[in-house]
Amino acid sequence: MSPLSVVRRLLVVLLLPLLALAAVLGGARASSAVAVPTGVRTGGTDWDALARCESGGRWQAATGNGYYGGLQFDTATWRANGGLAYAPRPDGATREQQIAVAEHLAERRGLAPWPVCGARAGHNGDRADSHTGTHAGGGHGPAHPRPQAPAPRTERAVPEDTPPVISDGGTDAGEAGPETWTVRPGDTLGGIAQEVGSPDGWSTLYALNRQTIGDDPDLILPGQVLALR
């Protein structure tokens, strides 16, 4: 065998493993570069479908009702789930940023904040927290709920038809109004504030009842008695 043949054989022996390794790395790079199409499911939830149900798919929705963006967050929920890293309000954030905040919220509460639209868009109830007040209604509903007529839903401990218990603290009919509110399934601080006409909204109720509610204003439990003033 000539010296040239020996050199060629050595080159083949040395290059074959390198070529095989390059092929493997190239295939892995190609598979990792496959983009997830916009509008598909993330974590089992089709956020575009949920936005179409909530806001008609308008990611910059701001209709003056206190709820913003494609997924209809209120500002308290937006802040509590990291939204201020993107924009002061949901309608000022991009679709992707709103979805990122929604996924953070869903990690804690599942799709319970969107019981109607969430059931259509994903696996509602996978992590739904029955301790958390949720909205309900025929059609659209925000992530931090508007007070609406309740649709059928499942709650622990408190029967579905439990009416709100409002104590007037012994006041006469001509005086200022109720002193306390007993939380029912589906209630939120924002909804209670609207129903009782609180001029400063949910933040005043939270300040009055922080010792009862705890650190999360989104988490109020059926049966809790909240002071209204």
Tab-separated table of C-alpha atoms in Angstrom:
chain	number	residue	atom	x	y	z
A	1	MET	CA	0.000	0.000	0.000
A	2	SER	CA	1.405	3.378	-1.036
A	3	PRO	CA	1.953	6.180	1.493
A	4	LEU	CA	-0.754	8.227	-0.287
A	5	SER	CA	-3.333	5.488	0.265
A	6	VAL	CA	-2.451	5.324	3.946
A	7	VAL	CA	-2.942	9.090	4.297
A	8	ARG	CA	-6.312	8.910	2.548
A	9	ARG	CA	-7.526	6.144	4.856
A	10	LEU	CA	-6.464	8.120	7.922
A	11	LEU	CA	-8.309	11.199	6.665
A	12	VAL	CA	-11.482	9.187	6.119
A	13	VAL	CA	-11.259	7.664	9.602
A	14	LEU	CA	-10.786	11.110	11.181
A	15	LEU	CA	-13.402	12.993	9.141
A	16	LEU	CA	-16.322	10.551	9.357
A	17	PRO	CA	-17.049	11.153	13.098
A	18	LEU	CA	-16.793	14.914	12.566
A	19	LEU	CA	-19.250	14.813	9.664
A	20	ALA	CA	-21.690	12.717	11.693
A	21	LEU	CA	-21.493	15.154	14.624
A	22	ALA	CA	-22.094	18.116	12.309
A	23	ALA	CA	-25.194	16.419	10.887
A	24	VAL	CA	-26.619	15.795	14.378
A	25	LEU	CA	-26.005	19.382	15.499
A	26	GLY	CA	-27.489	20.767	12.307
A	27	GLY	CA	-30.654	18.699	12.758
A	28	ALA	CA	-31.054	19.806	16.375
A	29	ARG	CA	-30.630	23.446	15.348
A	30	ALA	CA	-33.251	23.077	12.637
A	31	SER	CA	-35.783	21.489	14.993
A	32	SER	CA	-35.265	24.152	17.655
A	33	ALA	CA	-35.772	26.902	15.083
A	34	VAL	CA	-39.342	25.851	14.303
A	35	ALA	CA	-41.473	28.802	15.347
A	36	VAL	CA	-44.740	28.425	17.201
A	37	PRO	CA	-47.384	29.946	14.896
A	38	THR	CA	-49.175	33.003	16.244
A	39	GLY	CA	-52.629	32.276	17.515
A	40	VAL	CA	-51.966	28.696	18.537
A	41	ARG	CA	-52.286	27.277	22.005
A	42	THR	CA	-49.760	27.957	24.741
A	43	GLY	CA	-50.071	25.693	27.745
A	44	GLY	CA	-53.328	24.290	26.323
A	45	THR	CA	-54.983	27.720	26.017
A	46	ASP	CA	-55.783	29.442	22.728
A	47	TRP	CA	-55.380	33.038	23.887
A	48	ASP	CA	-56.462	34.457	20.532
A	49	ALA	CA	-59.735	32.552	20.760
A	50	LEU	CA	-60.194	33.757	24.331
A	51	ALA	CA	-59.524	37.358	23.235
A	52	ARG	CA	-62.076	37.053	20.430
A	53	CYS	CA	-64.627	35.917	22.999
A	54	GLU	CA	-63.714	38.593	25.565
A	55	SER	CA	-63.135	41.674	23.389
A	56	GLY	CA	-63.761	40.741	19.777
A	57	GLY	CA	-60.025	40.168	19.395
A	58	ARG	CA	-59.173	43.847	19.971
A	59	TRP	CA	-55.893	43.764	21.889
A	60	GLN	CA	-55.970	47.545	22.446
A	61	ALA	CA	-59.590	47.603	23.650
A	62	ALA	CA	-60.361	50.472	26.063
A	63	THR	CA	-64.100	51.109	26.112
A	64	GLY	CA	-64.250	53.059	29.366
A	65	ASN	CA	-65.742	50.247	31.441
A	66	GLY	CA	-62.628	49.743	33.590
A	67	TYR	CA	-61.339	46.693	31.668
A	68	TYR	CA	-58.637	46.826	29.034
A	69	GLY	CA	-56.906	44.882	26.296
A	70	GLY	CA	-57.779	41.742	24.424
A	71	LEU	CA	-58.212	39.663	27.587
A	72	GLN	CA	-60.081	42.362	29.534
A	73	PHE	CA	-57.856	42.842	32.580
A	74	ASP	CA	-58.611	45.524	35.110
A	75	THR	CA	-55.644	47.564	36.318
A	76	ALA	CA	-55.409	45.814	39.704
A	77	THR	CA	-55.066	42.369	38.123
A	78	TRP	CA	-52.649	43.758	35.530
A	79	ARG	CA	-50.393	45.159	38.265
A	80	ALA	CA	-50.638	42.063	40.465
A	81	ASN	CA	-49.429	39.800	37.648
A	82	GLY	CA	-46.432	41.796	36.442
A	83	GLY	CA	-48.102	43.887	33.767
A	84	LEU	CA	-46.335	47.105	34.791
A	85	ALA	CA	-43.146	45.623	33.357
A	86	TYR	CA	-44.760	46.177	29.940
A	87	ALA	CA	-47.192	49.100	30.182
A	88	PRO	CA	-49.281	51.021	32.746
A	89	ARG	CA	-52.457	49.455	31.347
A	90	PRO	CA	-53.160	46.322	29.284
A	91	ASP	CA	-54.314	48.263	26.193
A	92	GLY	CA	-50.855	49.850	25.996
A	93	ALA	CA	-49.108	46.457	25.818
A	94	THR	CA	-48.633	44.198	22.820
A	95	ARG	CA	-50.586	41.009	22.241
A	96	GLU	CA	-47.580	38.928	23.309
A	97	GLN	CA	-47.115	40.939	26.516
A	98	GLN	CA	-50.789	40.602	27.436
A	99	ILE	CA	-50.554	36.849	26.870
A	100	ALA	CA	-47.457	36.694	29.102
A	101	VAL	CA	-49.401	38.360	31.933
A	102	ALA	CA	-52.379	36.057	31.311
A	103	GLU	CA	-50.150	32.984	31.516
A	104	HIS	CA	-48.736	34.224	34.828
A	105	LEU	CA	-52.282	34.659	36.132
A	106	ALA	CA	-53.288	31.230	34.790
A	107	GLU	CA	-50.365	29.629	36.641
A	108	ARG	CA	-52.042	30.670	39.911
A	109	ARG	CA	-55.722	30.552	39.051
A	110	GLY	CA	-56.102	28.502	35.894
A	111	LEU	CA	-58.819	29.902	33.613
A	112	ALA	CA	-61.176	30.651	36.502
A	113	PRO	CA	-60.986	34.413	35.782
A	114	TRP	CA	-62.574	33.658	32.376
A	115	PRO	CA	-65.122	30.926	33.195
A	116	VAL	CA	-67.221	31.386	30.048
A	117	CYS	CA	-64.644	32.311	27.427
A	118	GLY	CA	-61.942	30.205	29.084
A	119	ALA	CA	-64.050	27.069	28.724
A	120	ARG	CA	-64.150	27.664	24.984
A	121	ALA	CA	-60.473	28.519	24.601
A	122	GLY	CA	-58.706	25.947	26.781
A	123	HIS	CA	-58.886	23.518	29.654
A	124	ASN	CA	-60.931	25.580	32.096
A	125	GLY	CA	-60.693	24.096	35.559
A	126	ASP	CA	-57.262	22.488	35.168
A	127	ARG	CA	-56.052	24.765	37.965
A	128	ALA	CA	-59.157	26.794	38.729
A	129	ASP	CA	-59.066	28.026	42.288
A	130	SER	CA	-62.513	27.939	43.825
A	131	HIS	CA	-61.354	30.325	46.539
A	132	THR	CA	-60.963	33.084	43.979
A	133	GLY	CA	-63.838	35.322	42.958
A	134	THR	CA	-64.598	34.836	39.264
A	135	HIS	CA	-66.858	36.610	36.869
A	136	ALA	CA	-69.578	34.935	34.891
A	137	GLY	CA	-71.981	35.947	32.197
A	138	GLY	CA	-73.348	35.170	28.802
A	139	GLY	CA	-70.484	35.985	26.454
A	140	HIS	CA	-67.642	38.270	27.447
A	141	GLY	CA	-66.046	38.757	30.853
A	142	PRO	CA	-62.890	40.462	32.138
A	143	ALA	CA	-60.006	38.888	34.009
A	144	HIS	CA	-60.996	40.853	37.115
A	145	PRO	CA	-64.740	40.529	36.894
A	146	ARG	CA	-67.511	42.999	36.352
A	147	PRO	CA	-70.575	42.382	38.532
A	148	GLN	CA	-72.978	40.396	36.350
A	149	ALA	CA	-75.802	37.976	36.759
A	150	PRO	CA	-74.123	34.711	37.790
A	151	ALA	CA	-74.133	31.772	35.421
A	152	PRO	CA	-73.955	28.201	36.763
A	153	ARG	CA	-70.564	27.471	38.289
A	154	THR	CA	-69.071	25.317	41.020
A	155	GLU	CA	-67.840	26.756	44.296
A	156	ARG	CA	-66.706	25.057	47.488
A	157	ALA	CA	-68.316	25.540	50.885
A	158	VAL	CA	-70.930	28.183	49.997
A	159	PRO	CA	-74.097	27.145	48.080
A	160	GLU	CA	-74.510	28.662	44.621
A	161	ASP	CA	-77.700	30.485	45.476
A	162	THR	CA	-76.370	32.089	48.665
A	163	PRO	CA	-77.545	35.718	48.593
A	164	PRO	CA	-75.285	38.546	49.719
A	165	VAL	CA	-75.718	39.379	53.380
A	166	ILE	CA	-75.553	43.104	53.940
A	167	SER	CA	-75.741	44.409	57.467
A	168	ASP	CA	-76.934	47.961	57.939
A	169	GLY	CA	-75.262	48.165	61.347
A	170	GLY	CA	-78.543	49.308	62.920
A	171	THR	CA	-78.936	52.395	60.698
A	172	ASP	CA	-82.289	53.853	59.715
A	173	ALA	CA	-83.447	53.918	56.111
A	174	GLY	CA	-82.480	57.561	55.731
A	175	GLU	CA	-78.867	57.073	56.818
A	176	ALA	CA	-75.727	56.350	54.826
A	177	GLY	CA	-76.273	52.683	53.894
A	178	PRO	CA	-74.872	49.241	54.752
A	179	GLU	CA	-71.847	48.863	56.990
A	180	THR	CA	-70.683	45.370	55.983
A	181	TRP	CA	-70.822	42.924	53.107
A	182	THR	CA	-70.653	39.136	53.362
A	183	VAL	CA	-68.732	37.728	50.389
A	184	ARG	CA	-70.643	35.375	48.103
A	185	PRO	CA	-69.288	33.136	45.320
A	186	GLY	CA	-68.166	35.195	42.344
A	187	ASP	CA	-67.691	38.443	44.285
A	188	THR	CA	-64.659	40.687	43.743
A	189	LEU	CA	-63.632	43.893	45.455
A	190	GLY	CA	-64.258	45.815	42.246
A	191	GLY	CA	-67.728	44.352	41.853
A	192	ILE	CA	-68.652	45.007	45.489
A	193	ALA	CA	-67.405	48.603	45.207
A	194	GLN	CA	-69.656	49.180	42.207
A	195	GLU	CA	-72.685	47.599	43.844
A	196	VAL	CA	-72.423	49.659	47.029
A	197	GLY	CA	-71.383	52.822	45.198
A	198	SER	CA	-67.953	53.198	46.785
A	199	PRO	CA	-66.593	56.495	45.369
A	200	ASP	CA	-62.956	55.373	45.547
A	201	GLY	CA	-63.503	51.891	44.126
A	202	TRP	CA	-61.951	48.632	45.259
A	203	SER	CA	-58.779	50.175	46.725
A	204	THR	CA	-60.671	51.745	49.632
A	205	LEU	CA	-62.408	48.438	50.413
A	206	TYR	CA	-59.060	46.659	50.333
A	207	ALA	CA	-57.495	49.210	52.681
A	208	LEU	CA	-60.389	48.786	55.125
A	209	ASN	CA	-60.220	44.988	55.038
A	210	ARG	CA	-56.577	44.167	54.404
A	211	GLN	CA	-56.259	42.306	57.716
A	212	THR	CA	-59.191	40.081	56.702
A	213	ILE	CA	-58.246	39.629	53.026
A	214	GLY	CA	-54.465	39.349	53.265
A	215	ASP	CA	-51.869	40.467	50.726
A	216	ASP	CA	-53.777	39.505	47.559
A	217	PRO	CA	-56.766	41.762	46.795
A	218	ASP	CA	-57.856	39.293	44.097
A	219	LEU	CA	-58.369	36.541	46.677
A	220	ILE	CA	-61.544	36.999	48.719
A	221	LEU	CA	-63.385	34.004	50.105
A	222	PRO	CA	-67.110	33.275	50.284
A	223	GLY	CA	-68.358	33.938	53.809
A	224	GLN	CA	-65.831	36.664	54.673
A	225	VAL	CA	-67.452	39.756	56.209
A	226	LEU	CA	-66.003	42.981	54.813
A	227	ALA	CA	-66.375	46.459	56.262
A	228	LEU	CA	-67.749	48.985	53.769
A	229	ARG	CA	-66.694	52.121	55.635
